[in-house]
Amino acid sequence: SQTIHQWPATLVQPVGSPLSLECTVEGTSNPNLYWYRQAAGRGLQLLFYSVGIGQISSEVPQNLSASRPQDRQFILSSKKLLLSDSGFYLCAWSYSGSMVGAKNIQYFGAGTRLSVL
Amino acid sequence: SQKIEQNSEALNIQEGKTATLTCNYTNYSPAYLQWYRQDPGRGPVFLLLIRENEKEKRKERLKVTFDTTLKQSLFHITASQPADSATYLCALDTGGFKTIFGAGTRLFVKA
């Protein structure tokens, strides 16, 4: 079966410090990978998605970046965090477009609560 | 751009009753509409998917309807239980790689 691991669960970082959140998927090959941010009481905001190694699409311009160094590894980074980067970050995967019946259903990790102080 | 509206007010119901949550969308009708459950501090969990040519879909105590004329989906939980208390998110498959999520409706089921 497929599993998704996301860590850390919580993180408190000072303004201006770097960030690295990691997400890995097991049990499937060539998944689509996603990073979302969720503000309190708000919907999920898609930040980045990737359909293959080294392929990153950015949805929202900001001081965050994403990388996919391996097929099932997705990393969210920042060189200098802002107060506005605080939030709940979620990694997700879906079956690749070649999967019949995939329907882009999203399978989420447990999330990372980031507080920038 | 596509927008999704879910009732931002929490829904409070008594155990055993049917909970009905609403999802309205604007612009084009998606090929698929999804519903997820999210517990506090956790990632959303997929529940049901309904296609545009399906009027209704059921899974145990859950029922979803999809009205492309009204641009609306209804999500029903019958015989609700306190364990059903959570936030329920509606999501639209854009037909590409992206899924657009609503802000969710919080459901409280009182014993």
Short mmCIF file of C-alpha atoms in Angstrom, two decimals:
data_model
loop_
_atom_site.label_atom_id
_atom_site.label_comp_id
_atom_site.label_asym_id
_atom_site.label_seq_id
_atom_site.Cartn_x
_atom_site.Cartn_y
_atom_site.Cartn_z
CA SER A 1 0.00 0.00 0.00
CA GLN A 2 0.99 3.61 -0.47
CA THR A 3 2.13 5.86 2.35
CA ILE A 4 3.24 9.46 2.55
CA HIS A 5 5.60 10.79 5.17
CA GLN A 6 5.96 14.46 5.99
CA TRP A 7 8.19 15.97 8.61
CA PRO A 8 8.60 17.68 10.97
CA ALA A 9 5.12 17.87 12.49
CA THR A 10 5.75 21.27 14.06
CA LEU A 11 8.43 23.84 13.52
CA VAL A 12 9.16 27.20 15.11
CA GLN A 13 11.60 29.35 13.19
CA PRO A 14 12.81 32.94 13.55
CA VAL A 15 12.20 35.46 10.79
CA GLY A 16 15.00 35.37 8.26
CA SER A 17 16.01 31.79 8.92
CA PRO A 18 16.01 29.10 6.21
CA LEU A 19 13.37 26.39 5.83
CA SER A 20 13.38 22.84 4.57
CA LEU A 21 10.33 20.60 4.75
CA GLU A 22 10.56 17.11 3.33
CA CYS A 23 7.96 14.73 2.01
CA THR A 24 8.40 11.18 0.74
CA VAL A 25 5.97 8.75 -0.80
CA GLU A 26 6.25 4.97 -0.70
CA GLY A 27 4.48 2.24 -2.60
CA THR A 28 3.93 3.99 -5.92
CA SER A 29 6.01 5.19 -8.85
CA ASN A 30 6.03 8.51 -10.67
CA PRO A 31 3.38 10.17 -8.50
CA ASN A 32 2.24 13.72 -8.97
CA LEU A 33 3.43 15.65 -5.90
CA TYR A 34 1.99 18.78 -4.33
CA TRP A 35 2.72 21.34 -1.63
CA TYR A 36 -0.25 23.22 -0.13
CA ARG A 37 -0.53 25.85 2.56
CA GLN A 38 -3.62 26.20 4.72
CA ALA A 39 -4.29 29.34 6.73
CA ALA A 40 -6.72 29.11 9.64
CA GLY A 41 -10.29 28.92 8.37
CA ARG A 42 -9.15 29.10 4.77
CA GLY A 43 -9.00 26.65 1.93
CA LEU A 44 -5.94 24.85 0.73
CA GLN A 45 -3.69 27.08 -1.35
CA LEU A 46 -1.66 25.17 -3.92
CA LEU A 47 1.96 26.32 -3.79
CA PHE A 48 3.82 23.91 -6.07
CA TYR A 49 3.20 20.73 -7.98
CA SER A 50 5.45 18.31 -9.81
CA VAL A 51 4.68 15.66 -12.40
CA GLY A 52 8.22 14.27 -12.56
CA ILE A 53 11.78 14.50 -11.28
CA GLY A 54 13.10 18.03 -11.65
CA GLN A 55 9.76 19.32 -12.97
CA ILE A 56 8.30 21.98 -10.69
CA SER A 57 5.33 24.25 -11.38
CA SER A 58 4.83 27.25 -9.13
CA GLU A 59 1.34 28.52 -8.49
CA VAL A 60 1.95 31.47 -6.19
CA PRO A 61 4.94 33.80 -6.41
CA GLN A 62 6.61 34.04 -3.03
CA ASN A 63 9.87 33.43 -1.24
CA LEU A 64 9.36 29.67 -1.21
CA SER A 65 10.77 27.14 -3.63
CA ALA A 66 10.32 23.44 -4.22
CA SER A 67 12.53 20.67 -5.54
CA ARG A 68 12.06 17.05 -6.51
CA PRO A 69 15.48 15.42 -6.40
CA GLN A 70 14.08 11.88 -6.53
CA ASP A 71 10.91 10.33 -7.93
CA ARG A 72 9.16 10.11 -4.57
CA GLN A 73 10.78 12.97 -2.68
CA PHE A 74 9.46 16.53 -2.60
CA ILE A 75 11.13 19.35 -0.67
CA LEU A 76 9.81 22.80 0.21
CA SER A 77 12.44 25.41 0.97
CA SER A 78 13.00 29.02 1.78
CA LYS A 79 16.23 30.97 2.13
CA LYS A 80 14.72 33.56 4.47
CA LEU A 81 11.39 33.06 6.21
CA LEU A 82 8.85 35.87 6.59
CA LEU A 83 6.20 36.22 9.27
CA SER A 84 3.60 35.65 6.57
CA ASP A 85 5.04 32.19 5.87
CA SER A 86 3.46 30.88 9.07
CA GLY A 87 0.78 28.29 8.43
CA PHE A 88 -0.06 24.63 8.03
CA TYR A 89 1.88 23.03 5.17
CA LEU A 90 0.61 19.89 3.56
CA CYS A 91 2.28 17.57 1.10
CA ALA A 92 0.10 15.41 -1.11
CA TRP A 93 0.40 12.95 -3.94
CA SER A 94 -1.87 11.67 -6.67
CA TYR A 95 -1.53 8.97 -9.27
CA SER A 96 0.15 10.09 -12.46
CA GLY A 97 -2.00 11.01 -15.42
CA SER A 98 -1.28 7.71 -17.07
CA MET A 99 -3.24 5.86 -14.38
CA VAL A 100 -6.71 5.01 -15.61
CA GLY A 101 -9.31 6.17 -13.13
CA ALA A 102 -6.81 8.32 -11.23
CA LYS A 103 -9.20 11.29 -11.17
CA ASN A 104 -6.52 13.38 -9.42
CA ILE A 105 -7.58 12.27 -5.96
CA GLN A 106 -5.16 13.79 -3.45
CA TYR A 107 -3.56 11.76 -0.66
CA PHE A 108 -2.20 13.99 2.05
CA GLY A 109 0.54 13.79 4.61
CA ALA A 110 -0.01 14.67 8.25
CA GLY A 111 1.11 18.27 7.74
CA THR A 112 3.68 20.61 9.27
CA ARG A 113 2.63 23.47 11.53
CA LEU A 114 5.13 26.27 10.88
CA SER A 115 5.33 29.26 13.17
CA VAL A 116 7.63 32.08 12.14
CA LEU A 117 8.39 34.42 15.05
CA SER B 1 -11.07 31.55 -12.44
CA GLN B 2 -12.90 28.72 -10.77
CA LYS B 3 -14.29 29.48 -7.31
CA ILE B 4 -15.75 27.18 -4.70
CA GLU B 5 -18.05 28.28 -1.92
CA GLN B 6 -18.82 26.28 1.17
CA ASN B 7 -20.80 27.52 4.12
CA SER B 8 -18.24 29.06 6.44
CA GLU B 9 -20.58 28.81 9.41
CA ALA B 10 -20.31 25.65 11.45
CA LEU B 11 -23.14 23.16 11.25
CA ASN B 12 -24.40 21.86 14.58
CA ILE B 13 -26.68 18.85 14.60
CA GLN B 14 -27.95 16.23 17.02
CA GLU B 15 -26.68 12.69 16.92
CA GLY B 16 -28.81 10.47 14.69
CA LYS B 17 -29.91 13.29 12.39
CA THR B 18 -28.81 13.79 8.79
CA ALA B 19 -26.15 16.40 8.16
CA THR B 20 -26.27 18.18 4.81
CA LEU B 21 -23.35 20.26 3.60
CA THR B 22 -23.38 22.44 0.50
CA CYS B 23 -20.73 23.15 -2.10
CA ASN B 24 -21.34 25.74 -4.82
CA TYR B 25 -18.97 26.55 -7.64
CA THR B 26 -18.72 29.17 -10.35
CA ASN B 27 -17.63 29.11 -13.95
CA TYR B 28 -17.19 25.85 -15.76
CA SER B 29 -18.47 22.55 -14.46
CA PRO B 30 -15.72 20.14 -13.51
CA ALA B 31 -15.59 16.60 -14.76
CA TYR B 32 -15.23 15.34 -11.19
CA LEU B 33 -16.07 16.66 -7.75
CA GLN B 34 -14.48 15.30 -4.59
CA TRP B 35 -15.25 15.43 -0.88
CA TYR B 36 -12.64 15.16 1.87
CA ARG B 37 -12.72 15.03 5.65
CA GLN B 38 -10.19 16.97 7.72
CA ASP B 39 -9.70 16.57 11.45
CA PRO B 40 -8.00 19.36 13.45
CA GLY B 41 -4.25 19.42 12.88
CA ARG B 42 -4.38 16.64 10.29
CA GLY B 43 -4.27 16.36 6.53
CA PRO B 44 -7.53 15.92 4.58
CA VAL B 45 -8.68 12.40 3.82
CA PHE B 46 -10.48 11.55 0.58
CA LEU B 47 -14.06 10.32 1.03
CA LEU B 48 -15.99 10.28 -2.23
CA LEU B 49 -15.76 11.28 -5.85
CA ILE B 50 -18.67 11.94 -8.17
CA ARG B 51 -18.55 12.37 -11.95
CA GLU B 52 -20.46 15.02 -13.86
CA ASN B 53 -22.73 12.42 -15.43
CA GLU B 54 -23.62 10.92 -12.05
CA LYS B 55 -26.47 12.43 -10.09
CA GLU B 56 -25.77 10.62 -6.86
CA LYS B 57 -23.08 8.52 -5.20
CA ARG B 58 -23.30 6.58 -1.94
CA LYS B 59 -20.79 5.03 0.43
CA GLU B 60 -22.10 3.58 3.68
CA ARG B 61 -23.73 6.51 5.53
CA LEU B 62 -22.44 9.08 3.04
CA LYS B 63 -24.29 10.38 0.00
CA VAL B 64 -23.15 12.97 -2.52
CA THR B 65 -25.23 14.63 -5.22
CA PHE B 66 -23.98 16.66 -8.15
CA ASP B 67 -26.22 19.13 -9.99
CA THR B 68 -24.36 20.66 -12.92
CA THR B 69 -27.31 22.95 -13.71
CA LEU B 70 -27.29 24.51 -10.24
CA LYS B 71 -23.49 24.16 -10.06
CA GLN B 72 -23.89 22.58 -6.68
CA SER B 73 -23.00 19.46 -4.76
CA LEU B 74 -24.65 18.30 -1.56
CA PHE B 75 -22.92 16.03 0.94
CA HIS B 76 -25.14 14.07 3.33
CA ILE B 77 -24.21 12.07 6.41
CA THR B 78 -27.12 9.98 7.62
CA ALA B 79 -27.49 8.74 11.20
CA SER B 80 -24.73 11.13 12.20
CA GLN B 81 -22.45 10.30 15.13
CA PRO B 82 -20.17 12.48 17.30
CA ALA B 83 -17.24 10.80 15.53
CA ASP B 84 -18.41 12.48 12.30
CA SER B 85 -17.47 15.86 13.76
CA ALA B 86 -14.81 17.32 11.48
CA THR B 87 -14.34 19.81 8.66
CA TYR B 88 -15.54 18.64 5.26
CA LEU B 89 -13.89 20.00 2.13
CA CYS B 90 -15.30 20.09 -1.36
CA ALA B 91 -12.80 19.96 -4.21
CA LEU B 92 -12.96 20.28 -7.97
CA ASP B 93 -10.79 18.43 -10.43
CA THR B 94 -9.77 21.01 -13.01
CA GLY B 95 -9.04 18.34 -15.58
CA GLY B 96 -5.30 18.92 -15.44
CA PHE B 97 -2.99 18.16 -12.58
CA LYS B 98 -4.61 20.52 -10.13
CA THR B 99 -7.47 20.22 -7.69
CA ILE B 100 -9.14 23.32 -6.26
CA PHE B 101 -10.36 23.10 -2.66
CA GLY B 102 -13.08 24.98 -0.84
CA ALA B 103 -12.47 26.36 2.64
CA GLY B 104 -14.59 23.64 4.19
CA THR B 105 -17.57 23.47 6.52
CA ARG B 106 -17.10 22.47 10.15
CA LEU B 107 -19.59 19.90 11.40
CA PHE B 108 -20.33 19.32 15.07
CA VAL B 109 -22.48 16.35 16.02
CA LYS B 110 -23.76 16.52 19.57
CA ALA B 111 -24.51 13.37 21.55
#
